[in-house]
Amino acid sequence: MPDARIPRLAIVGGGPAGLFAAERARAAGLDVDLFEAKGSVGRKFLIAGKGGLNLTHSEPRPAFDARYGARDAAVGGWLDRFDAQALRDWAAARGVPTFVGSSGRVFPEDLKAAPLLRGWVRQLREDDVRFHVQHRWTGWDDAGALVFETPAGNVTHTADATLLAMGGASWPELGSDGRWQPVLSARGVDVAPLVPANCGFDIGWSAHLAERHAGAPLKPVVLHWTGLDGTPHALQGECVLTTTGIEGSAIYAISGPLRDTIARDGSALLELDLAPGRDLARLQSDLARPRGRRSVGEHLRRATGLDAAKTGLLFELLDRAALDDPAKTAAAIKRLPLRLQAPRPIAEAISSAGGVRLEATGDALMLEALPGVFVAGEMLDWEAPTGGYLLTACYASAAVAVDGVRAWLQRRVPAA
C-alpha cells in the first residue's frame, strides 16, 4: 500500500495530457493512479503518428501563440511553463531526437509515434505510476469517491486531488467521446458544447462530381473568406474534394471561422482561386481564343492549364452560357464560390472545440465549482490548427495543471 502521507493524485485519461501529467506528478513526489477507459493508453497519439508524428512546430513566439485565436493569451501563459522547445527537449531526453520539416513542423527523426509511446509508458511504470485500463469514469459517489465502470462492475477510488484529461469528442472510437460533459455540467461546471475543429465541410455535390472526382486534390489554390468581423482573408494551400464537399490541410486551417459563420448565418461562402499563377486578364484572353472542334472541357484545360478536378468544379457550378463566356469563366476560375452548408460530424474531425470554459477554472486550471479537481488537454475550451499546435498545448496545459495540483495539495495535505 502506498504511504498514506504521500498525496494521492488520480488522473483520468490516458492521452498525452494525462500521461504527461502523470510524469510531472511523479517527479514532484505525488502518488499517481492513471485511469483509462480503453484497453490501452495513447491510442489517439498513435493514430496521429501514423503519417509521421507531428510533435510541435518551430514557429517562434508570439506568432506561435496567435495560432490559438481568442485563447492566445491563456494558452500563451501555459506555453510560458512548457513551450515547443521544451517539448523537443523532452523527446530528446527519451532518446527521440527531432527535426524541423520544410513546413516548419517538428517530427521525431524516425517519424514514428509507437517507439516514443512504448518507452514513455515503460518509464512511467518503472516510476510507479499505476495504470488502470478499461476503467470508464462516470462521476462521483455520495462520499466524493471517483466511480468507474469496469468489466467486473463499478469500482470507486479516493484521492487527494483529481486531474481530468479525457479529451474532446473527435475520434470517439479511440476514447475521446465527450461523455464527461453532462457529468461536469450537473456539478455546476460551465461547459461549452463540443463542436468539430480541423474538419471538412459539406457542400452537396451532384452525383456526377462526387463519383468522378471525390478524393482528387486541388492544388495549389487560394482560399478567400470573410471573418466573423467582416474582415476578408486569403490563404494559399491545398485541399481535397470529398463525396459531400471539401476537406484538407488548407480547409482545416480555417475551419474555425467557417464553422462559426455557418452557426451564425446558416452557411458560409468560400471562394477558390483555381489558378493562382495566372491573372484575370490572361485567363480571359486565353479563353477567348477560338476552340474549333475541341469540346468545352478540352478547351478549358488547354487554355487554362486546369486539371480534371478543377475543370469538373467549373462544370458543377457554371451553366453552359457562363462556360461559353470567357469573361464569366475567367472570373469564376479566380473566385469560384462554394457555399458550405455544414461542418462534417465531430466524430470525423481531427480535433474538437468547446469543452470546459477557461472561465470555469482558475489560472491553475482547477475547477471553481469543484475544488481539488483540475482539467488539462482538449477537455478545455480552446482550439488550434494542425501542425503540432494541438499537441504542444496539451502538454503545456498538463504542466500548468500539475503545478496547480502541487500548490493546492501543499495547502491541504500535510507533507510526508
CSV table of N, CA and C in Angstrom, one decimal, residues 199-205 216 218 221 223 238-248 251-252 258 270 272 313 338 340 342 344:
chain,number,residue,atom,x,y,z
A,199,CYS,N,-11.7,20.3,-39.5
A,199,CYS,CA,-12.7,19.4,-40.1
A,199,CYS,C,-13.0,19.8,-41.5
A,200,GLY,N,-13.6,18.9,-42.3
A,200,GLY,CA,-14.1,19.2,-43.6
A,200,GLY,C,-15.5,19.8,-43.5
A,201,PHE,N,-16.1,20.1,-44.7
A,201,PHE,CA,-17.4,20.7,-44.8
A,201,PHE,C,-18.2,20.1,-45.9
A,202,ASP,N,-19.5,20.0,-45.7
A,202,ASP,CA,-20.5,19.6,-46.7
A,202,ASP,C,-20.9,20.7,-47.6
A,203,ILE,N,-20.9,20.4,-48.9
A,203,ILE,CA,-21.4,21.4,-49.9
A,203,ILE,C,-22.6,20.9,-50.6
A,204,GLY,N,-22.6,19.6,-51.0
A,204,GLY,CA,-23.8,19.0,-51.7
A,204,GLY,C,-23.5,18.9,-53.2
A,205,TRP,N,-22.5,18.1,-53.5
A,205,TRP,CA,-22.1,17.9,-54.9
A,205,TRP,C,-23.2,17.1,-55.6
A,216,ALA,N,-10.0,13.7,-55.2
A,216,ALA,CA,-9.0,14.4,-56.0
A,216,ALA,C,-8.5,15.7,-55.3
A,218,LEU,N,-7.0,19.5,-54.9
A,218,LEU,CA,-7.0,20.8,-55.5
A,218,LEU,C,-5.7,21.5,-55.1
A,221,VAL,N,-4.3,26.2,-54.6
A,221,VAL,CA,-5.5,27.1,-54.7
A,221,VAL,C,-5.3,28.2,-53.7
A,223,LEU,N,-7.6,30.3,-51.0
A,223,LEU,CA,-8.9,30.3,-50.4
A,223,LEU,C,-9.2,31.7,-50.0
A,238,GLU,N,-3.6,23.7,-50.1
A,238,GLU,CA,-4.1,22.5,-50.8
A,238,GLU,C,-5.4,22.0,-50.1
A,239,CYS,N,-6.3,21.5,-50.8
A,239,CYS,CA,-7.5,20.8,-50.3
A,239,CYS,C,-7.9,19.6,-51.1
A,240,VAL,N,-8.9,18.9,-50.7
A,240,VAL,CA,-9.3,17.7,-51.4
A,240,VAL,C,-10.8,17.7,-51.5
A,241,LEU,N,-11.3,17.3,-52.7
A,241,LEU,CA,-12.7,17.1,-52.9
A,241,LEU,C,-13.2,15.8,-52.2
A,242,THR,N,-14.3,15.8,-51.6
A,242,THR,CA,-14.9,14.6,-51.0
A,242,THR,C,-16.2,14.3,-51.7
A,243,THR,N,-16.8,13.2,-51.3
A,243,THR,CA,-18.1,12.9,-51.9
A,243,THR,C,-19.2,13.9,-51.5
A,244,THR,N,-19.0,14.6,-50.4
A,244,THR,CA,-20.0,15.5,-49.9
A,244,THR,C,-19.6,17.0,-50.0
A,245,GLY,N,-18.3,17.2,-50.1
A,245,GLY,CA,-17.8,18.6,-50.1
A,245,GLY,C,-16.3,18.8,-50.2
A,246,ILE,N,-15.7,19.3,-49.2
A,246,ILE,CA,-14.3,19.6,-49.3
A,246,ILE,C,-13.6,19.5,-47.9
A,247,GLU,N,-12.3,19.1,-48.0
A,247,GLU,CA,-11.5,19.0,-46.8
A,247,GLU,C,-10.1,19.2,-47.1
A,248,GLY,N,-9.1,18.9,-46.2
A,248,GLY,CA,-7.7,19.0,-46.5
A,248,GLY,C,-7.1,20.1,-45.6
A,251,ILE,N,-8.2,23.8,-45.6
A,251,ILE,CA,-9.6,23.9,-45.1
A,251,ILE,C,-9.5,23.7,-43.5
A,252,TYR,N,-8.7,22.8,-43.1
A,252,TYR,CA,-8.6,22.6,-41.6
A,252,TYR,C,-8.1,23.9,-40.9
A,258,LEU,N,-15.0,29.3,-40.4
A,258,LEU,CA,-16.0,28.8,-41.3
A,258,LEU,C,-17.2,28.2,-40.5
A,270,LEU,N,-17.1,30.3,-49.3
A,270,LEU,CA,-15.7,30.1,-49.5
A,270,LEU,C,-15.4,30.3,-51.0
A,272,LEU,N,-12.7,30.0,-54.2
A,272,LEU,CA,-11.4,29.4,-54.6
A,272,LEU,C,-10.8,30.1,-55.8
A,313,LEU,N,-15.1,21.1,-61.3
A,313,LEU,CA,-15.8,22.1,-60.4
A,313,LEU,C,-16.4,23.2,-61.2
A,338,LEU,N,-18.1,28.7,-53.4
A,338,LEU,CA,-18.6,27.4,-52.8
A,338,LEU,C,-19.4,27.8,-51.6
A,340,LEU,N,-20.7,26.6,-48.3
A,340,LEU,CA,-20.5,25.5,-47.3
A,340,LEU,C,-21.8,25.4,-46.4
A,342,ALA,N,-22.5,22.8,-43.9
A,342,ALA,CA,-22.3,22.3,-42.6
A,342,ALA,C,-20.9,21.7,-42.4
A,344,ARG,N,-18.4,18.7,-41.2
A,344,ARG,CA,-18.6,17.3,-41.1
A,344,ARG,C,-18.8,16.9,-39.6
